[in-house]
Coordinates of C-alpha atoms in Angstrom, one line a residue:
X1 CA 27.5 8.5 2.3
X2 CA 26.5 4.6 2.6
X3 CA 27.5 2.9 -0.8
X4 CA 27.6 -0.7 0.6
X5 CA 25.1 -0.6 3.2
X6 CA 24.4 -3.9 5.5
X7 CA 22.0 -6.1 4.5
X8 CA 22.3 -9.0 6.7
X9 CA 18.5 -9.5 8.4
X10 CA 21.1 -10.2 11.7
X11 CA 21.7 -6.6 11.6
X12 CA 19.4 -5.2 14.8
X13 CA 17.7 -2.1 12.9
X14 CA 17.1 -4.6 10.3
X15 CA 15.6 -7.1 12.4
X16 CA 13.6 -3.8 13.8
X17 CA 12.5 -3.1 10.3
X18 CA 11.2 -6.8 10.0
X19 CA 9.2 -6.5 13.3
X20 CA 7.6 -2.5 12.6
X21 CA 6.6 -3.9 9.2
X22 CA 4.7 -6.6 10.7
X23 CA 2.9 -4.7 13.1
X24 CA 2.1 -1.6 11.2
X25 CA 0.0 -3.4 8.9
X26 CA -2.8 -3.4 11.5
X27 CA -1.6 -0.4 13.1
X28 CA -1.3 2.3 9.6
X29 CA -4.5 1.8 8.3
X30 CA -7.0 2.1 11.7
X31 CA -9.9 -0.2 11.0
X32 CA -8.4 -0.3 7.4
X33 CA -10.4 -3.0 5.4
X34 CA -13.4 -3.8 8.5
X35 CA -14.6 -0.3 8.4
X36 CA -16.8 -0.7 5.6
X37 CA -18.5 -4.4 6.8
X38 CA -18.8 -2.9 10.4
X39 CA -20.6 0.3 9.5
X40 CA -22.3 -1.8 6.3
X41 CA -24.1 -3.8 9.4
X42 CA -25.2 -0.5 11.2
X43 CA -26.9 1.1 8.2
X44 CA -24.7 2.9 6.1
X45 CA -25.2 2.9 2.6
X46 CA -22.7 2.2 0.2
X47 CA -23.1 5.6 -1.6
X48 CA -22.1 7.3 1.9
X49 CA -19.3 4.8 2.2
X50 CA -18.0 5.5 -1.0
X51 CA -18.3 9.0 0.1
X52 CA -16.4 8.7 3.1
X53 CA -13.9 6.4 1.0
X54 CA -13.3 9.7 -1.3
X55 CA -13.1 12.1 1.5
X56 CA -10.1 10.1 3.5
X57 CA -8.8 10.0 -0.1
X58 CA -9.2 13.5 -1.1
X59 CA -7.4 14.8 2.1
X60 CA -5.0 11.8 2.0
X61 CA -3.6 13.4 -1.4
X62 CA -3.6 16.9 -0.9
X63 CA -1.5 16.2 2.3
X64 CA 0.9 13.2 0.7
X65 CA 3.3 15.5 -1.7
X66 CA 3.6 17.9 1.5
X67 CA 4.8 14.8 3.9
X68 CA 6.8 13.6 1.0
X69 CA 8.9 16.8 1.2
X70 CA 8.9 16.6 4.8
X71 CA 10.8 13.0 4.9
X72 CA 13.1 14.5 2.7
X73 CA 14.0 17.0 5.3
X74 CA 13.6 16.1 8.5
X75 CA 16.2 13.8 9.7
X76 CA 13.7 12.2 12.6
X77 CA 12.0 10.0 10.3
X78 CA 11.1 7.2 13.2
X79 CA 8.8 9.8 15.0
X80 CA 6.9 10.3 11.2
X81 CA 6.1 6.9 11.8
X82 CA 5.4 6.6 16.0
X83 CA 2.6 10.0 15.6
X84 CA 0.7 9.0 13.1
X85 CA 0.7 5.2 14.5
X86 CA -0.9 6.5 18.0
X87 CA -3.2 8.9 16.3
X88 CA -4.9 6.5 14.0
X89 CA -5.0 3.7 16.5
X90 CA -7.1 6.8 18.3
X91 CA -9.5 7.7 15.8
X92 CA -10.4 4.0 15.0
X93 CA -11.1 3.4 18.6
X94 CA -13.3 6.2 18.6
X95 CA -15.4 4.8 15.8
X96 CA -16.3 1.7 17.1
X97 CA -16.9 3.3 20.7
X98 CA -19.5 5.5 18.9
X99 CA -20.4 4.6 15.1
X100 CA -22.0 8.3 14.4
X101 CA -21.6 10.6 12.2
X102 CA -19.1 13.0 14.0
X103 CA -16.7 9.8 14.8
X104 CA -16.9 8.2 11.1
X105 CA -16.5 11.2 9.1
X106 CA -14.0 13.4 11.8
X107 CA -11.7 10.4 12.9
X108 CA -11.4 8.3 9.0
X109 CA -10.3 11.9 7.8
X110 CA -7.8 12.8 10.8
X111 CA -6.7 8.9 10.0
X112 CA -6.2 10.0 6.4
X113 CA -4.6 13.3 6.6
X114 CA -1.8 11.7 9.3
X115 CA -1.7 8.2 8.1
X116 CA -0.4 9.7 5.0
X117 CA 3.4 10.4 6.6
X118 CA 3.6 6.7 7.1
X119 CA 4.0 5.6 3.4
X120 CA 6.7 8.2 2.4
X121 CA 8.6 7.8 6.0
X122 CA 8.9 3.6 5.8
X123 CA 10.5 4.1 2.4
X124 CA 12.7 6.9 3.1
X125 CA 13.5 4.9 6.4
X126 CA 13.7 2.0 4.4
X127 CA 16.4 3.4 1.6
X128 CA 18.3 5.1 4.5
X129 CA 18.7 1.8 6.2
X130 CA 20.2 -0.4 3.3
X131 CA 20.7 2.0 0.2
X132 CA 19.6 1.8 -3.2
X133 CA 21.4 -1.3 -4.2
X134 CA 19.5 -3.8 -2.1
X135 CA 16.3 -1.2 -1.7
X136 CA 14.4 -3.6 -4.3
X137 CA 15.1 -6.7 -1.8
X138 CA 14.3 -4.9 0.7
X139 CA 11.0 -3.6 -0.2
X140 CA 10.1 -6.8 -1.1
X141 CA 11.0 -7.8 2.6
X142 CA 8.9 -4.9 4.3
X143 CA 6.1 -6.6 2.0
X144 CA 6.3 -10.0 3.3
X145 CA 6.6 -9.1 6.7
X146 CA 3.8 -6.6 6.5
X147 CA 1.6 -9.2 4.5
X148 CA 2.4 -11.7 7.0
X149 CA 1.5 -9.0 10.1
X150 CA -1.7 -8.9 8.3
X151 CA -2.7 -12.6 8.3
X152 CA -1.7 -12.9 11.6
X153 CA -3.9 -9.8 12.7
X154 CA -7.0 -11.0 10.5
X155 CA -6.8 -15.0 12.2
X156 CA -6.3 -13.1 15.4
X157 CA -9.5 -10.4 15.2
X158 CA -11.7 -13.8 13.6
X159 CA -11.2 -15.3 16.8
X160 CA -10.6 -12.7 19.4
X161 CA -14.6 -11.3 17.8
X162 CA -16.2 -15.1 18.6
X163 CA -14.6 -15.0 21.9
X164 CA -14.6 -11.1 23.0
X165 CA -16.4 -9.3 20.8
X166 CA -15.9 -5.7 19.8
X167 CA -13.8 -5.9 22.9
X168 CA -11.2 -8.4 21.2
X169 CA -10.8 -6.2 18.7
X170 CA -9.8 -3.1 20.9
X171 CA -7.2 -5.7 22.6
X172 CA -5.9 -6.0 19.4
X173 CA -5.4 -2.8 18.3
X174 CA -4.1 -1.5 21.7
X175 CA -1.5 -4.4 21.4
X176 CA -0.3 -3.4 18.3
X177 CA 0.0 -0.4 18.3
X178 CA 2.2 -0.4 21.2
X179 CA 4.3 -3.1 19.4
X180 CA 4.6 -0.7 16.5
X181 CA 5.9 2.2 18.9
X182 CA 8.6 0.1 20.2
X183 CA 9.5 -1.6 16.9
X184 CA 10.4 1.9 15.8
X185 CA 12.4 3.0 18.4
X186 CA 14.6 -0.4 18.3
X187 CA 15.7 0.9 14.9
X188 CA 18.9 2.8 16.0
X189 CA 18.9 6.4 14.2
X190 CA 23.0 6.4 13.8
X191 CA 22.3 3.8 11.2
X192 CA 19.8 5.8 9.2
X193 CA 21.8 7.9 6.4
X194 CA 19.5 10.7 5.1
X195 CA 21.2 11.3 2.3
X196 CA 20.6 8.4 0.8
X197 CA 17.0 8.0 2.1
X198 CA 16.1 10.8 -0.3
X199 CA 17.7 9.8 -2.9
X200 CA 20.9 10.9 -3.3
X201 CA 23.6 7.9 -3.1
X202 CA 24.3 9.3 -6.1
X203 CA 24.6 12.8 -6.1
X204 CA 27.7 14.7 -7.4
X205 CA 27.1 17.7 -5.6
X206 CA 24.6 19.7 -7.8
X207 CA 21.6 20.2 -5.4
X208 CA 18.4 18.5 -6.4
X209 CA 15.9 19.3 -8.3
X210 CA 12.5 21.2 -6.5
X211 CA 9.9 17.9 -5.4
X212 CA 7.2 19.6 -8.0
X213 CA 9.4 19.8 -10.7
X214 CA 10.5 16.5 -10.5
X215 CA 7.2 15.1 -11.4
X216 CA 6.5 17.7 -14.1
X217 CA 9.9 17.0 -15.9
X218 CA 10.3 13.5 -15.7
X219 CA 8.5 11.3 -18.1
X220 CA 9.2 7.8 -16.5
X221 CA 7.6 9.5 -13.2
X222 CA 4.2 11.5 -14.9
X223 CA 3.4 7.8 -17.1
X224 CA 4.1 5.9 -13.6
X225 CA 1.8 8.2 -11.7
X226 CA -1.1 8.3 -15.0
X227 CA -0.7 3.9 -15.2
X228 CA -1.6 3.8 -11.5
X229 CA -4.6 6.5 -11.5
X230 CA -6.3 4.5 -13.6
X231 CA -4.9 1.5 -11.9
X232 CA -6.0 2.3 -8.5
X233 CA -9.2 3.5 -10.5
X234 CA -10.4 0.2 -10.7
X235 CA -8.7 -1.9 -7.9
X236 CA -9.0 0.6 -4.8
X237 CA -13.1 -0.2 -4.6
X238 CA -13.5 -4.0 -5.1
X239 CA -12.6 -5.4 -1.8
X240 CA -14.4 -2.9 -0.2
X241 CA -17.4 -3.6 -2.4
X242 CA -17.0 -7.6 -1.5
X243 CA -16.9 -6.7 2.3
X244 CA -19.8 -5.0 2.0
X245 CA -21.7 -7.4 -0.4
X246 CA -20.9 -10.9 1.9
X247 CA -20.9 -8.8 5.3
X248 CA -24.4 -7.9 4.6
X249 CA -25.2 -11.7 3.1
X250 CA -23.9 -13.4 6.3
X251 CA -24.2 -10.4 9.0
X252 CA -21.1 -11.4 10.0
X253 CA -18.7 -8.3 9.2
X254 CA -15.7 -8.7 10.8
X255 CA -15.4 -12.8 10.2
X256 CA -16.5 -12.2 7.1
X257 CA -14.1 -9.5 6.0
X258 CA -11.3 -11.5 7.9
X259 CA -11.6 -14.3 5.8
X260 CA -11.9 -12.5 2.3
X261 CA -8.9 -10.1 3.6
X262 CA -6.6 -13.0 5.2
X263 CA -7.2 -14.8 1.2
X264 CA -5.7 -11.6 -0.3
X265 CA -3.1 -11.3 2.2
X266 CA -2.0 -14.8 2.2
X267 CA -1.5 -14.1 -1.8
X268 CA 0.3 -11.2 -1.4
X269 CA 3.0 -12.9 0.7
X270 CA 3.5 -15.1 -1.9
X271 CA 3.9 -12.2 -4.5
X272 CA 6.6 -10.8 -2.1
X273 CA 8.4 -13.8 -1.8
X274 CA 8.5 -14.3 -5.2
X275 CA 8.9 -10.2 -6.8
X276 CA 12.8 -10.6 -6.5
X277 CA 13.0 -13.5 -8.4
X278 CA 10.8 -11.9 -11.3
X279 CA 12.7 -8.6 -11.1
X280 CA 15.5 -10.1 -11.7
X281 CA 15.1 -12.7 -14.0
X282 CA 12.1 -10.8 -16.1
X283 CA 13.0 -7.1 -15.3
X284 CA 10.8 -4.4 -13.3
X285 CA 8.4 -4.0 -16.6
X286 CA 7.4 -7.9 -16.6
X287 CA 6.8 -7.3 -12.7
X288 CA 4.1 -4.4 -13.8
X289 CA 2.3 -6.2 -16.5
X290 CA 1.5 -9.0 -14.6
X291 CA 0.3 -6.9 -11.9
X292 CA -2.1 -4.7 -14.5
X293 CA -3.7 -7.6 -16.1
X294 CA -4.6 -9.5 -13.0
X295 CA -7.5 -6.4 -12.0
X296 CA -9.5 -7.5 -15.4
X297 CA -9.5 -11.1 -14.9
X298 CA -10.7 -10.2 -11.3
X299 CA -13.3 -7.7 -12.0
X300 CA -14.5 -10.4 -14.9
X301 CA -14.9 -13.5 -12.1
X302 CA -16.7 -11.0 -9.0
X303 CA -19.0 -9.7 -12.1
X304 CA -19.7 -13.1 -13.2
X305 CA -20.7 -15.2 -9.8
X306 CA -22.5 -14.6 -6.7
X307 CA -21.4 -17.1 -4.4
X308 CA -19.2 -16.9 -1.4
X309 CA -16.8 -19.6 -2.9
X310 CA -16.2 -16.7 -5.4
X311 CA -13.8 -14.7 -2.8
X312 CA -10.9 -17.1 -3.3
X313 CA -10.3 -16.5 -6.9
X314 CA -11.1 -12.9 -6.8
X315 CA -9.2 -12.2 -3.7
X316 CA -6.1 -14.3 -4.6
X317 CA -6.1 -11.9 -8.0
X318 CA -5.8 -9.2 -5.3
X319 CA -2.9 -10.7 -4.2
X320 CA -1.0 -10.7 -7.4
X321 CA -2.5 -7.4 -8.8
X322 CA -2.2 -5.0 -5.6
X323 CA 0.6 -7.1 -4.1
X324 CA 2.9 -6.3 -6.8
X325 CA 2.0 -3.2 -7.9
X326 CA 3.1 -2.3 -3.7
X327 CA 6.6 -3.5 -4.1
X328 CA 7.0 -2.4 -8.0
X329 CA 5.7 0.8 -7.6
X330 CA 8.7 2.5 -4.5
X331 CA 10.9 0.5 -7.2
X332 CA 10.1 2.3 -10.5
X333 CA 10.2 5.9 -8.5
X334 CA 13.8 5.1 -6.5
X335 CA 15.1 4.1 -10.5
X336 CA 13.5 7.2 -11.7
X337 CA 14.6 9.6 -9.4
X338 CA 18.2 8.6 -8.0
X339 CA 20.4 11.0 -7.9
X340 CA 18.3 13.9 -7.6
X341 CA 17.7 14.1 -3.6
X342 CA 13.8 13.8 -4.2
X343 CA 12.8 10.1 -4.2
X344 CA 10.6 10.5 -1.0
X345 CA 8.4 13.9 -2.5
X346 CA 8.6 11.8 -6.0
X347 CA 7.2 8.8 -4.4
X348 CA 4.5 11.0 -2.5
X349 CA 4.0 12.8 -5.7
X350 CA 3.1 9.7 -7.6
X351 CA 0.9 8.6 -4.7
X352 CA -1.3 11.9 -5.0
X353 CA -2.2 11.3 -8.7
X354 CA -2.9 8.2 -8.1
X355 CA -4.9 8.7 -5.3
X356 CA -7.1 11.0 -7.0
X357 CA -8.2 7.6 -9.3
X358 CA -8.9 5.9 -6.1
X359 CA -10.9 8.5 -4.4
X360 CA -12.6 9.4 -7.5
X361 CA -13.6 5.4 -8.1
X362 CA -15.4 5.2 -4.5
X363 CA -17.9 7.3 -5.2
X364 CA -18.5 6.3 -9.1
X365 CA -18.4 2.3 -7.3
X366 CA -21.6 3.4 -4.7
X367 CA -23.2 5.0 -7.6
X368 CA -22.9 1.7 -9.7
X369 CA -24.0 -0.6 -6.9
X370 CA -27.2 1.3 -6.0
X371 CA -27.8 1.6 -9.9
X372 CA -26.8 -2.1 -11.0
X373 CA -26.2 -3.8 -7.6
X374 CA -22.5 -5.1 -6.8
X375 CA -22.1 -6.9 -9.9
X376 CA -22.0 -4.0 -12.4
X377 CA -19.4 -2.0 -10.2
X378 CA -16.9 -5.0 -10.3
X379 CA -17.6 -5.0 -14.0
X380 CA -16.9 -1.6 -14.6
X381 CA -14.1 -1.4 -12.4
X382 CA -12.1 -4.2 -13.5
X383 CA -12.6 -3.1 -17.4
X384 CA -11.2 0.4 -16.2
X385 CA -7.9 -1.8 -15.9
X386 CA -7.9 -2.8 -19.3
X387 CA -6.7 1.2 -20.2
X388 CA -4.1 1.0 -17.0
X389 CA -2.4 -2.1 -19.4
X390 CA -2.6 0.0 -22.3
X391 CA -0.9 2.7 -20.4
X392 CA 2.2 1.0 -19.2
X393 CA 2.9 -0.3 -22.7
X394 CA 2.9 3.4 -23.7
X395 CA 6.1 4.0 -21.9
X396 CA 7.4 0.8 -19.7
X397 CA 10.8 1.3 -20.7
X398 CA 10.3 4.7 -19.3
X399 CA 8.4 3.6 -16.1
X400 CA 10.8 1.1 -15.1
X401 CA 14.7 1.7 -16.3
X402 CA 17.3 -0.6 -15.0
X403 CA 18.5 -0.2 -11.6
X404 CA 22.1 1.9 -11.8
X405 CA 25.1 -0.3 -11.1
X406 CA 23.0 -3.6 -10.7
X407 CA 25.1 -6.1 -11.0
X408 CA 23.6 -9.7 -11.4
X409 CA 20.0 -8.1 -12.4
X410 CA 18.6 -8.7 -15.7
X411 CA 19.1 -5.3 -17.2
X412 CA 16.4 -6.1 -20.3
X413 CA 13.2 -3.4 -20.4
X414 CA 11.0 -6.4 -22.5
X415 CA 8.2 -7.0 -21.4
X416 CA 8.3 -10.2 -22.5
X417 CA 10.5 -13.1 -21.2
X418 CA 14.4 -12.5 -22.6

């Protein structure tokens, strides 16, 4: 079993990990945060994006528990990756070829239903690689590296759409997604141990508990899972709803969501640069308030002004909120769960509930906006936050317990500075 697992970033699967975390951010998601400016621009309404947003998520989270148990098992974690890589880069390629209805609504929900194995599989690959000890680091590593994957893909589709086109965009995707494949495969498999990647570094031999009953007899995991439903409530529509909003305004969709994107993502490589520092010197729980309260302040500034200048402040809040609610979140559930072999069906367990507040908000954010235009849908949605805060200081010492044999991290649950 790996108790002292390499962390050096010299190691090569390592170095791999760096270079698939990069890539897969523009190769996981498809057309990820462009879909809705670049079908905004052909016609669709915001109510039938919302709808389409709630679909993906609907089928997203009725197949993310069963994956989650599936990473557990299987012990060729790198394919969970490489498939659903190629078959999202497929469906996304479809949609642009041929905007319709049968492309849109069949390839985002085959993009939904297999890009869900890629969340549970980086993590498990991810604790397997490095172990629990330095699986806090590490997660905040994937996070830069993915963050930084993402600016580099958003500068690259701004200019490859002024000088190809659509066509610069399939260049792109192509390109990645073949970097992703290899990326995977340079992660040598001998140094993966699956033990460990579920969560069991450490186990005393009593097998594990059943993935289901994990999250119905574990408090820290059902008030982690109920924070980020109403969490994901409110966040999971607003930069869709600000693509939409200044793609229409400038009829520029992808520029335009490349620029309000590449703010976010630019902010969320600074959260992931500095997430070790607060978790250790704040604790885990400081890590999630800050993260809870930036969604308010965000939904209050989008509500408030109508400019494009607006985007920086409200997309830098992006940053911070989602940002560190990404690398806090795999945190909490590897805390809550270790030792019981079921971190990976855990994680995806939590990711279903609060996926059903992020489906559920699309369709309540397209009702809003064709009710009150964009303004009262980032008004709602960033007060929904304000019960998220209330939530977490419910049960923080619950949601985020001190890391087992953590020497050197601050061990305090306060929320507040010690």
């Amino acid at each position: 079993m790996q108790s002292a697992p390499r962390s050096c970033m010299t190691n090569r699967s390592l170095v791999a990990l760096a270079v698939l975390n990069f890539f897969l951010a523009d190769a996981r998601d498809g057309l990820g945060p462009f879909l809705d400016g670049f079908l905004a621009t052909h016609g669709w309404s915001p109510m039938t994006l919302g709808f389409i947003a709630t679909l993906g998520g609907i089928l997203g989270m009725i197949a993310t528990p069963l994956f989650g148990a599936w990473v557990d098992a299987s012990r060729r974690k790198r394919m969970l990756i490489i498939i659903p890589v190629v078959l999202v880069t497929a469906a996304a390629l479809w949609t642009l070829a041929s905007p319709g209805n049968a492309s849109v609504f069949g390839g985002q929900s085959a993009t939904a239903i297999v890009g869900a194995v890629i969340g549970p599989a980086l993590m498990g690959l991810t604790l397997g690689l490095v172990g629990e000890r330095h699986f806090s680091r590490q997660v905040s590593r994937n996070e830069f590296w993915n963050h930084a994957g993402n600016v580099v893909s958003l500068a690259g589709i701004y200019f490859a759409t002024i000088a190809f086109g659509v066509n610069g965009i399939v260049g792109l995707m192509v390109s990645t997604a073949v970097a992703t494949v290899l990326a995977v495969l340079a992660i040598d498999p001998a140094k993966i141990d699956h033990q460990v990647a579920r969560g069991l570094a450490h186990d005393k031999g009593a097998p594990g508990p059943s993935g289901y009953s994990v999250l119905v007899g574990s408090k820290g995991l059902i008030l982690l899972a109920i924070t980020l439903m109403i969490f994901h409530f409110g966040n999971a529509p607003m930069s869709r709803l600000i693509a939409q909003d200044f793609s229409i305004q400038l009829g520029t969709p992808f520029r335009t969501t490349a620029v309000t994107t590449g703010v976010s993502q630019l902010s969320m490589i600074v959260m992931a640069l500095a997430a070790p520092f607060l978790i250790r010197r704040f604790g885990l729980a400081s890590v999630f308030v800050i993260a809870l309260l930036a969604l308010p302040i965000r939904g209050a500034i989008a509500g408030s002004f109508s400019s494009f200048a607006v985007i920086f402040p409200v997309q830098i809040l992006d940053g911070v909120g989602a940002g560190l609610i990404g690398i806090a979140t795999p945190i909490a559930a590897e805390r809550i769960l270790s030792g019981t072999g079921r971190f990976n069906v855990g994680l995806a367990a939590v990711m279903t509930v609060q996926g059903i507040g992020a489906s559920l908000s699309n369709v309540v954010a397209g009702w809003l906006t064709n009710i009150g235009g964009y303004g009262l849908a980032y008004w709602v949605h960033g007060g929904v936050a304000v019960l998220a805060v209330a939530a977490f200081f419910a049960g923080h010492k619950s949601i985020a317990p001190a890391q087992k044999n953590d020497i050197g991290e601050a061990d305090d649950l306060a929320v507040a500075t010690p």
